[in-house]
Structures are given as C-alpha cells and as structure tokens.
Tab-separated table of C-alpha atoms and ligand atoms in Angstrom:
chain	number	residue	atom	x	y	z
A	1	UNK	CA	3.167	31.858	55.593
A	2	UNK	CA	0.503	31.125	58.186
A	3	UNK	CA	-2.929	32.666	58.586
A	4	UNK	CA	-4.497	32.468	62.033
A	5	UNK	CA	-8.257	32.193	61.623
A	6	UNK	CA	-10.637	33.937	64.050
A	7	UNK	CA	-12.577	31.752	66.505
A	8	UNK	CA	-15.784	33.242	65.101
A	9	UNK	CA	-15.187	31.921	61.539
A	10	UNK	CA	-17.690	29.298	60.387
A	11	UNK	CA	-16.515	26.044	58.703
A	12	UNK	CA	-17.964	27.339	55.397
A	13	UNK	CA	-15.968	30.574	55.625
A	14	UNK	CA	-12.833	28.579	56.369
A	15	UNK	CA	-13.475	26.297	53.346
A	16	UNK	CA	-14.013	29.324	51.117
A	17	UNK	CA	-10.748	30.866	52.302
A	18	UNK	CA	-8.830	27.623	51.699
A	19	UNK	CA	-10.308	27.256	48.179
A	20	UNK	CA	-9.452	30.872	47.413
A	21	UNK	CA	-5.816	30.317	48.421
A	22	UNK	CA	-5.567	26.980	46.557
A	23	UNK	CA	-7.061	28.546	43.402
A	24	UNK	CA	-4.004	30.800	43.402
A	25	UNK	CA	-1.709	27.771	43.105
A	26	UNK	CA	-0.719	27.299	46.755
A	27	UNK	CA	-1.008	24.176	48.893
A	28	UNK	CA	-2.610	24.498	52.302
A	29	UNK	CA	-2.380	22.701	55.618
A	30	UNK	CA	-5.248	23.352	58.007
A	31	UNK	CA	-4.553	22.692	61.671
A	32	UNK	CA	-7.613	22.864	63.913
A	33	UNK	CA	-6.565	23.223	67.534
A	34	UNK	CA	-8.678	23.684	70.644
A	35	UNK	CA	-7.951	27.388	70.771
A	36	UNK	CA	-7.180	28.404	67.213
A	37	UNK	CA	-7.258	27.270	63.618
A	38	UNK	CA	-4.173	27.861	61.543
A	39	UNK	CA	-3.965	27.707	57.765
A	40	UNK	CA	-0.437	27.036	56.538
A	41	UNK	CA	0.116	28.369	53.027
A	42	UNK	CA	2.783	26.431	51.167
A	43	UNK	CA	4.511	27.605	47.991
A	44	UNK	CA	6.241	30.803	46.920
A	45	UNK	CA	4.286	33.190	49.142
A	46	UNK	CA	6.356	36.248	48.253
A	47	UNK	CA	3.531	37.306	45.940
A	48	UNK	CA	0.906	37.237	48.698
A	49	UNK	CA	0.168	40.560	50.392
A	50	UNK	CA	-0.206	39.746	54.125
A	51	UNK	CA	-2.133	42.983	54.720
A	52	UNK	CA	-4.715	41.963	52.155
A	53	UNK	CA	-5.237	38.640	53.949
A	54	UNK	CA	-5.457	40.369	57.317
A	55	UNK	CA	-8.169	42.613	55.954
A	56	UNK	CA	-10.415	39.554	55.458
A	57	UNK	CA	-13.143	39.237	58.080
A	58	UNK	CA	-12.211	35.762	59.242
A	59	UNK	CA	-8.447	36.311	59.547
A	60	UNK	CA	-6.952	37.343	62.838
A	61	UNK	CA	-3.276	37.528	61.924
A	62	UNK	CA	-0.843	36.576	59.167
A	63	UNK	CA	2.803	35.673	59.755
A	64	UNK	CA	5.597	34.857	57.351
A	65	UNK	CA	7.440	31.667	58.254
A	66	UNK	CA	11.061	31.780	57.233
A	67	UNK	CA	11.985	28.178	58.074
A	68	UNK	CA	11.999	25.883	55.020
A	69	UNK	CA	10.125	23.175	56.914
A	70	UNK	CA	6.440	23.948	56.985
A	71	UNK	CA	4.466	20.805	57.822
A	72	UNK	CA	6.826	19.874	60.662
A	73	UNK	CA	6.862	23.465	61.968
A	74	UNK	CA	5.187	24.170	65.296
A	75	UNK	CA	4.162	27.594	64.002
A	76	UNK	CA	1.838	25.860	61.526
A	77	UNK	CA	0.559	23.394	64.081
A	78	UNK	CA	0.943	24.649	67.664
A	79	UNK	CA	-0.503	21.535	69.315
A	80	UNK	CA	1.659	18.458	69.909
A	81	UNK	CA	1.123	15.678	67.396
A	82	UNK	CA	0.120	12.382	68.952
A	83	UNK	CA	1.101	9.378	66.833
A	84	UNK	CA	-0.994	6.221	67.073
A	85	UNK	CA	1.491	3.328	67.043
A	86	UNK	CA	-1.164	0.593	67.028
A	87	UNK	CA	-2.235	-1.834	69.778
A	88	UNK	CA	-3.623	1.182	71.676
A	89	UNK	CA	-0.192	2.800	72.110
A	90	UNK	CA	0.004	6.580	71.581
A	91	UNK	CA	3.154	8.701	71.647
A	92	UNK	CA	3.545	12.480	71.979
A	93	UNK	CA	1.467	15.164	73.659
A	94	UNK	CA	2.050	13.745	77.145
A	95	UNK	CA	2.043	10.072	76.095
A	96	UNK	CA	5.476	8.613	76.946
A	97	UNK	CA	6.531	5.231	75.534
A	98	UNK	CA	9.615	3.060	75.772
A	99	UNK	CA	10.736	0.994	72.778
A	100	UNK	CA	13.065	-1.817	73.790
A	101	UNK	CA	14.549	-5.010	72.416
A	102	UNK	CA	17.684	-6.314	70.765
A	103	UNK	CA	19.671	-4.434	68.146
A	104	UNK	CA	19.160	-7.317	65.681
A	105	UNK	CA	16.529	-10.002	65.531
A	106	UNK	CA	18.614	-13.171	65.913
A	107	UNK	CA	16.141	-16.002	66.398
A	108	UNK	CA	14.297	-17.649	69.262
A	109	UNK	CA	15.788	-15.373	71.933
A	110	UNK	CA	13.630	-12.532	70.576
A	111	UNK	CA	10.497	-13.713	72.340
A	112	UNK	CA	12.388	-14.194	75.592
A	113	UNK	CA	13.748	-10.613	75.398
A	114	UNK	CA	10.342	-9.297	74.335
A	115	UNK	CA	8.600	-10.878	77.339
A	116	UNK	CA	11.227	-9.425	79.657
A	117	UNK	CA	11.030	-5.870	78.289
A	118	UNK	CA	7.246	-5.957	78.357
A	119	UNK	CA	7.272	-7.168	81.975
A	120	UNK	CA	9.562	-4.241	82.834
A	121	UNK	CA	7.115	-1.754	81.294
A	122	UNK	CA	8.283	-1.309	77.686
A	123	UNK	CA	5.310	-0.676	75.409
A	124	UNK	CA	6.928	-1.086	71.968
A	125	UNK	CA	9.218	-3.939	70.875
A	126	UNK	CA	12.274	-3.036	68.794
A	127	UNK	CA	14.530	-5.283	66.723
A	128	UNK	CA	16.332	-4.946	63.405
A	129	UNK	CA	15.596	-7.470	60.668
A	130	UNK	CA	17.503	-5.460	58.032
A	131	UNK	CA	20.725	-4.100	59.495
A	132	UNK	CA	22.724	-1.155	58.122
A	133	UNK	CA	26.316	-2.197	58.892
A	134	UNK	CA	29.432	-0.179	58.212
A	135	UNK	CA	31.132	-3.333	56.899
A	136	UNK	CA	29.542	-5.442	54.143
A	137	UNK	CA	31.059	-8.485	55.905
A	138	UNK	CA	29.249	-7.807	59.211
A	139	UNK	CA	25.915	-9.481	60.025
A	140	UNK	CA	23.253	-8.011	57.725
A	141	UNK	CA	20.086	-9.195	59.485
A	142	UNK	CA	17.537	-11.998	59.049
A	143	UNK	CA	15.372	-10.105	56.544
A	144	UNK	CA	11.757	-11.255	56.169
A	145	UNK	CA	12.298	-14.142	58.557
A	146	UNK	CA	13.190	-11.538	61.180
A	147	UNK	CA	9.940	-9.694	60.440
A	148	UNK	CA	8.059	-12.980	61.030
A	149	UNK	CA	9.637	-13.350	64.482
A	150	UNK	CA	8.804	-9.746	65.369
A	151	UNK	CA	5.205	-10.201	64.236
A	152	UNK	CA	4.841	-13.406	66.266
A	153	UNK	CA	6.132	-11.625	69.377
A	154	UNK	CA	3.839	-8.674	68.666
A	155	UNK	CA	0.811	-10.975	68.451
A	156	UNK	CA	1.688	-12.900	71.597
A	157	UNK	CA	2.379	-9.798	73.681
A	158	UNK	CA	-0.122	-7.419	72.042
A	159	UNK	CA	2.520	-4.754	71.555
A	160	UNK	CA	3.532	-2.728	68.482
A	161	UNK	CA	6.912	-3.284	66.847
A	162	UNK	CA	9.464	-0.888	65.401
A	163	UNK	CA	11.958	-2.170	62.848
A	164	UNK	CA	14.258	-0.576	60.300
A	165	UNK	CA	13.503	-0.328	56.599
A	166	UNK	CA	16.593	0.345	54.491
A	167	UNK	CA	15.464	0.057	50.915
A	168	UNK	CA	12.601	1.897	49.169
A	169	UNK	CA	11.793	-1.413	47.416
A	170	UNK	CA	11.003	-3.011	50.810
A	171	UNK	CA	8.522	-0.383	51.978
A	172	UNK	CA	5.546	-2.189	50.421
A	173	UNK	CA	6.582	-5.413	52.176
A	174	UNK	CA	6.555	-3.569	55.517
A	175	UNK	CA	3.100	-2.159	54.723
A	176	UNK	CA	1.732	-5.551	53.569
A	177	UNK	CA	3.102	-7.209	56.695
A	178	UNK	CA	1.441	-4.477	58.810
A	179	UNK	CA	4.642	-3.440	60.575
A	180	UNK	CA	3.515	-0.900	63.189
A	181	UNK	CA	6.438	1.553	62.978
A	182	UNK	CA	9.096	1.784	60.254
A	183	UNK	CA	12.459	3.005	61.510
A	184	UNK	CA	14.669	5.113	59.238
A	185	UNK	CA	18.204	4.702	60.557
A	186	UNK	CA	20.830	7.386	61.006
A	187	UNK	CA	22.656	6.258	57.871
A	188	UNK	CA	19.530	6.764	55.794
A	189	UNK	CA	18.413	10.054	57.335
A	190	UNK	CA	19.050	11.790	54.012
A	191	UNK	CA	18.106	8.960	51.688
A	192	UNK	CA	15.483	11.113	50.041
A	193	UNK	CA	13.993	8.341	47.904
A	194	UNK	CA	13.451	6.219	51.002
A	195	UNK	CA	11.968	9.176	52.894
A	196	UNK	CA	9.562	9.857	50.028
A	197	UNK	CA	8.565	6.192	49.806
A	198	UNK	CA	7.661	5.901	53.506
A	199	UNK	CA	5.918	9.264	53.093
A	200	UNK	CA	3.486	7.651	50.651
A	201	UNK	CA	2.233	5.319	53.400
A	202	UNK	CA	0.384	6.122	56.619
A	203	UNK	CA	2.567	3.825	58.743
A	204	UNK	CA	4.232	5.693	61.629
A	205	UNK	CA	7.921	6.398	60.982
A	206	UNK	CA	10.648	6.607	63.627
A	207	UNK	CA	13.122	8.956	61.949
A	208	UNK	CA	16.609	8.994	63.390
A	209	UNK	CA	18.948	11.963	63.263
A	210	UNK	CA	21.793	11.542	60.754
A	211	UNK	CA	25.307	10.626	61.924
A	212	UNK	CA	26.440	14.228	61.479
A	213	UNK	CA	23.014	15.687	60.899
A	214	UNK	CA	21.960	19.080	62.197
A	215	UNK	CA	18.596	19.620	63.850
A	216	UNK	CA	17.436	21.482	60.746
A	217	UNK	CA	18.482	18.590	58.512
A	218	UNK	CA	16.434	16.246	60.718
A	219	UNK	CA	13.432	18.542	60.376
A	220	UNK	CA	13.870	18.702	56.605
A	221	UNK	CA	14.011	14.897	56.485
A	222	UNK	CA	10.709	14.841	58.403
A	223	UNK	CA	9.371	17.373	55.912
A	224	UNK	CA	10.210	14.968	53.041
A	225	UNK	CA	8.052	12.296	54.674
A	226	UNK	CA	5.220	14.646	55.572
A	227	UNK	CA	5.143	16.394	52.201
A	228	UNK	CA	4.249	13.037	50.602
A	229	UNK	CA	1.223	12.801	52.912
A	230	UNK	CA	2.362	10.842	55.973
A	231	UNK	CA	1.904	12.951	59.127
A	232	UNK	CA	2.925	10.136	61.515
A	233	UNK	CA	6.564	10.997	62.107
A	234	UNK	CA	8.411	10.448	65.392
A	235	UNK	CA	11.865	12.047	65.633
A	236	UNK	CA	14.797	10.358	67.340
A	237	UNK	CA	17.930	11.918	68.842
A	238	UNK	CA	20.513	9.095	68.779
A	239	UNK	CA	23.752	11.018	69.223
A	240	UNK	CA	25.938	12.727	66.669
A	241	UNK	CA	29.535	12.428	65.577
A	242	UNK	CA	31.848	14.917	67.297
A	243	UNK	CA	35.588	15.114	68.101
A	244	UNK	CA	34.973	13.057	71.273
A	245	UNK	CA	36.138	9.450	71.050
A	246	UNK	CA	35.346	8.167	74.554
A	247	UNK	CA	31.786	7.378	73.542
A	248	UNK	CA	30.416	6.000	70.279
A	249	UNK	CA	28.544	9.269	69.650
A	250	UNK	CA	27.832	12.443	71.591
A	251	UNK	CA	24.294	12.564	72.949
A	252	UNK	CA	22.822	15.951	72.080
A	253	UNK	CA	20.374	16.273	74.968
A	254	UNK	CA	19.788	19.885	73.908
A	255	UNK	CA	18.148	18.613	70.744
A	256	UNK	CA	15.156	17.376	72.750
A	257	UNK	CA	13.907	20.766	74.036
A	258	UNK	CA	15.080	22.478	70.836
A	259	UNK	CA	13.001	20.082	68.733
A	260	UNK	CA	9.999	20.530	71.037
A	261	UNK	CA	10.310	24.267	70.455
A	262	UNK	CA	10.585	23.982	66.673
A	263	UNK	CA	8.218	21.117	65.885
A	264	UNK	CA	4.985	19.534	67.099
A	265	UNK	CA	6.256	16.006	66.304
A	266	UNK	CA	7.045	13.560	69.136
A	267	UNK	CA	10.733	13.298	70.062
A	268	UNK	CA	12.381	10.125	71.335
A	269	UNK	CA	15.884	9.688	72.798
A	270	UNK	CA	18.075	6.669	72.002
A	271	UNK	CA	20.675	6.391	74.783
A	272	UNK	CA	22.086	3.114	73.389
A	273	UNK	CA	23.497	4.380	70.082
A	274	UNK	CA	24.154	7.779	71.682
A	275	UNK	CA	26.709	6.328	74.105
A	276	UNK	CA	27.740	2.931	72.691
A	277	UNK	CA	28.594	1.468	76.105
A	278	UNK	CA	26.238	-0.302	78.505
A	279	UNK	CA	27.751	1.525	81.494
A	280	UNK	CA	26.540	4.911	80.207
A	281	UNK	CA	23.158	3.953	78.781
A	282	UNK	CA	21.099	4.452	81.937
A	283	UNK	CA	22.522	7.927	82.618
A	284	UNK	CA	21.727	9.049	79.073
A	285	UNK	CA	18.232	7.515	79.301
A	286	UNK	CA	17.579	9.450	82.502
A	287	UNK	CA	18.896	12.670	80.917
A	288	UNK	CA	16.645	12.264	77.871
A	289	UNK	CA	13.634	11.618	80.087
A	290	UNK	CA	14.408	14.632	82.260
A	291	UNK	CA	14.851	16.770	79.135
A	292	UNK	CA	11.254	16.024	78.172
A	293	UNK	CA	11.561	13.260	75.585
A	294	UNK	CA	8.249	11.656	74.581
A	295	UNK	CA	9.885	8.263	74.730
A	296	UNK	CA	13.080	6.238	74.600
A	297	UNK	CA	14.514	3.534	72.381
A	298	UNK	CA	16.799	1.209	74.349
A	299	UNK	CA	18.679	-1.905	73.241
A	300	UNK	CA	18.200	-4.884	75.554
A	301	UNK	CA	19.719	-8.366	75.132
A	302	UNK	CA	19.462	-11.501	77.267
A	303	UNK	CA	23.160	-12.261	76.695
A	304	UNK	CA	24.993	-9.167	75.357
A	305	UNK	CA	28.345	-10.950	74.964
A	306	UNK	CA	26.706	-13.265	72.392
A	307	UNK	CA	24.729	-10.522	70.561
A	308	UNK	CA	25.153	-10.411	66.792
A	309	UNK	CA	25.345	-6.614	66.825
A	310	UNK	CA	25.740	-3.817	69.378
A	311	UNK	CA	26.307	-6.141	72.357
A	312	UNK	CA	28.621	-3.525	73.908
A	313	UNK	CA	25.709	-1.159	74.464
A	314	UNK	CA	22.936	-3.588	75.419
A	315	UNK	CA	21.324	-3.649	78.844
A	316	UNK	CA	20.385	-7.027	80.296
A	317	UNK	CA	16.705	-7.330	81.303
A	318	UNK	CA	17.370	-6.799	85.040
A	319	UNK	CA	19.281	-3.565	84.351
A	320	UNK	CA	16.528	-2.477	82.001
A	321	UNK	CA	13.869	-3.146	84.643
A	322	UNK	CA	15.804	-1.067	87.161
A	323	UNK	CA	16.159	1.754	84.601
A	324	UNK	CA	12.414	1.662	83.887
A	325	UNK	CA	11.539	2.147	87.566
A	326	UNK	CA	13.818	5.171	87.791
A	327	UNK	CA	12.539	6.579	84.481
A	328	UNK	CA	8.997	6.433	85.895
A	329	UNK	CA	10.186	8.458	88.909
A	330	UNK	CA	11.825	11.058	86.644
A	331	UNK	CA	8.616	11.314	84.611
A	332	UNK	CA	6.718	11.934	87.821
A	333	UNK	CA	9.159	14.668	88.839
A	334	UNK	CA	8.945	16.553	85.559
A	335	UNK	CA	5.198	16.231	85.043
A	336	UNK	CA	4.109	16.931	88.655
A	337	UNK	CA	1.804	19.899	89.220
A	338	UNK	CA	3.532	22.019	91.866
A	339	UNK	CA	1.820	24.566	94.094
B	401	LIG	C1	19.612	0.646	65.383
B	401	LIG	O1	18.592	1.163	65.884
B	401	LIG	O2	19.997	-0.501	65.633
B	401	LIG	C2	20.480	1.491	64.524
B	401	LIG	C3	21.234	0.958	63.561
B	401	LIG	O3	20.438	2.783	64.869
B	401	LIG	P1	21.121	4.079	64.164
B	401	LIG	O4	20.532	4.163	62.809
B	401	LIG	O5	20.704	5.206	65.071
B	401	LIG	O6	22.604	3.869	64.176
B	402	LIG	MN1	21.894	-1.104	67.213
C-alpha cells in the first residue's frame, strides 16, 4: 500500500505519520520526490482501512499495490533511481554509461583492453575474476589475483569496475577490496542467499536476468537485495533462453521499456551474452540504446580468438570504438527535444 502525502505536510507531520504506521507493526519506505512524497507501507496491509488513512489531514491519496515487489516498484518511488558507481560515474535518471572489457580477466592484456575501451568512451571496466562456467572443467577465473588486476586498471584509468561475485562467502572480500560494482550473474539470479548477502552491503549491484527468468522474477530478485537495505541495484537484460537456436540467447528488448514502467531502478542491456556472436552484438547494442537502456555491458577483447571465455561474442577495440560513436548518435536521437 502507498500513501501519497500532501505537499503542505510538514516534516514533523510526516514523521508522526510514519511512527504511527510503524507502531502498528508495518515497515515503511519514504520516497521524497520533487513533486510528491510517498510513504510505502510494507507488511500485511489487508487490515489497514485506506479510507481511514485518506481522512488524515496530511494524506492526499492511498493506493493498494498488488505487485509483490515493493521497494523496487515505481509506484512507491516514482522518480528514477540514480546509482553512484564511484569515480564520479552515475547511472540512471538520464545518466547513460557503458561497461566494457573482457569476459574473463586473463592477465596483462587487461590493462591494454581497459585503455582501449576507455579511449573509446566506456566509463566502467568489466572483467570476470570468478567465472560461472557450465562445465567444471572450463576456465574458472583468476580469483583474487584477477581482482588485483582490475583494481590496478581502475586506479590507473580512474574508472569504476564491475566484476562477478558468485559465492556469499566472497562478498566481504569484494567489500574489503572496495570493488565498485558487484555483478550477480544470470546463473545466480535466484541464489537467494547470495542476493541477501550483497543486500547487506551498500556496494552497487549489477543484477542480471536469470537464464529463463521472467521480468517479475528479476524484480523479485532485486527486492531480495533491497529488502536487506541495499538500494543500489542496476538491472541487466542479457537475453533469455527460448526455442531459437541461431543465437546464444534471445534478446528481450521489450524488457527495457517494461522494466522502466515497473521500476525506478536503472536498466542496462548486455548485447554480448544476449546474442553470443560478435556479428550481432552491435545491432543488439543499438537496439538496447534506442529502447531507452540506461547503459550497456559489452565484452571487448584485444584478440578474441585467444580469449579464455566468450571469444565468439567479443568485439575488438576498433569495432567497439565504432559502436560507441553510433551509440552516441542514437542517444542524441532519443533524447533530443523536438519542436
Ligand atoms: C558475464 O558477464 O561474463 C556472464 C557470465 O554473464 P551472464 O551471467 O549474463 O551469463
Ligand atoms: Mn561472458
């Protein structure tokens, strides 16, 4: 249930209202926007009489919210959330950012790739140090040594890094090492213990949609993180499994505007995992940008044929630079003020 508070209400009246609700055993989420303040009431609200609340002087309107996700719900929080990724980089609410880098951190080539993606306009460096692989015999990642390389590149280039955390026991390591953004991969999108663990931190989380996850399941995964106290969630559409076999996954471009409608959280598109083949990555990146994504995550490798994972979908730096110039033009087209 949400209560929309009148503009005329004083901060003291708002505090009194919140205490009154909380004294009845509910949790609250107060969202102060430029035009309105909304109090989200969380718990079994079937016992609350909405007419009684509406009769209070400071309340404008009360609405029941049927969706099970509350904190991620745009009804509770009409304004776009802007996540601070560190190093002065903001995402969401009109701030568009591109995360780029290799699938896996492999060694000394990381800095070379990082310099190239930064020169092309990427603002966040990606790279996996812990890799979720379908086969236990496939390359599993460099682990902490990989984090070291990412952190060195981050310091040299003054750019935030995003890297996957797979195990709840590693979350504290990521926090201690001051990793800017923790990625939750598609295979862990419903690993509720991991979601809760990253929810206990304030580190931004890039949450990927599950392999066969619905939009509502993605929102509920975000709710797991947010309900533990971490509001800094960025959602990622990375393609879903369908009957189509010509591409690695099927890019659900629809999910981008649908998510913007349902949630205030930033939404990023990942055209690399969504398509699985270098030849389609640019087209999907352009589509995601045109659909209003707040950012992109793109795999880039200096020598894709030698990559330790996902070489088949990597762009080389020159292709990435070309894509970035066209993405900037698409951004201009969709954000232009027209007469
Ligand atoms: C990745 O980003 O390299 C990755 C494994 O992505 P996903 O979880 O979307 O498959
Ligand atoms: Mn990958």
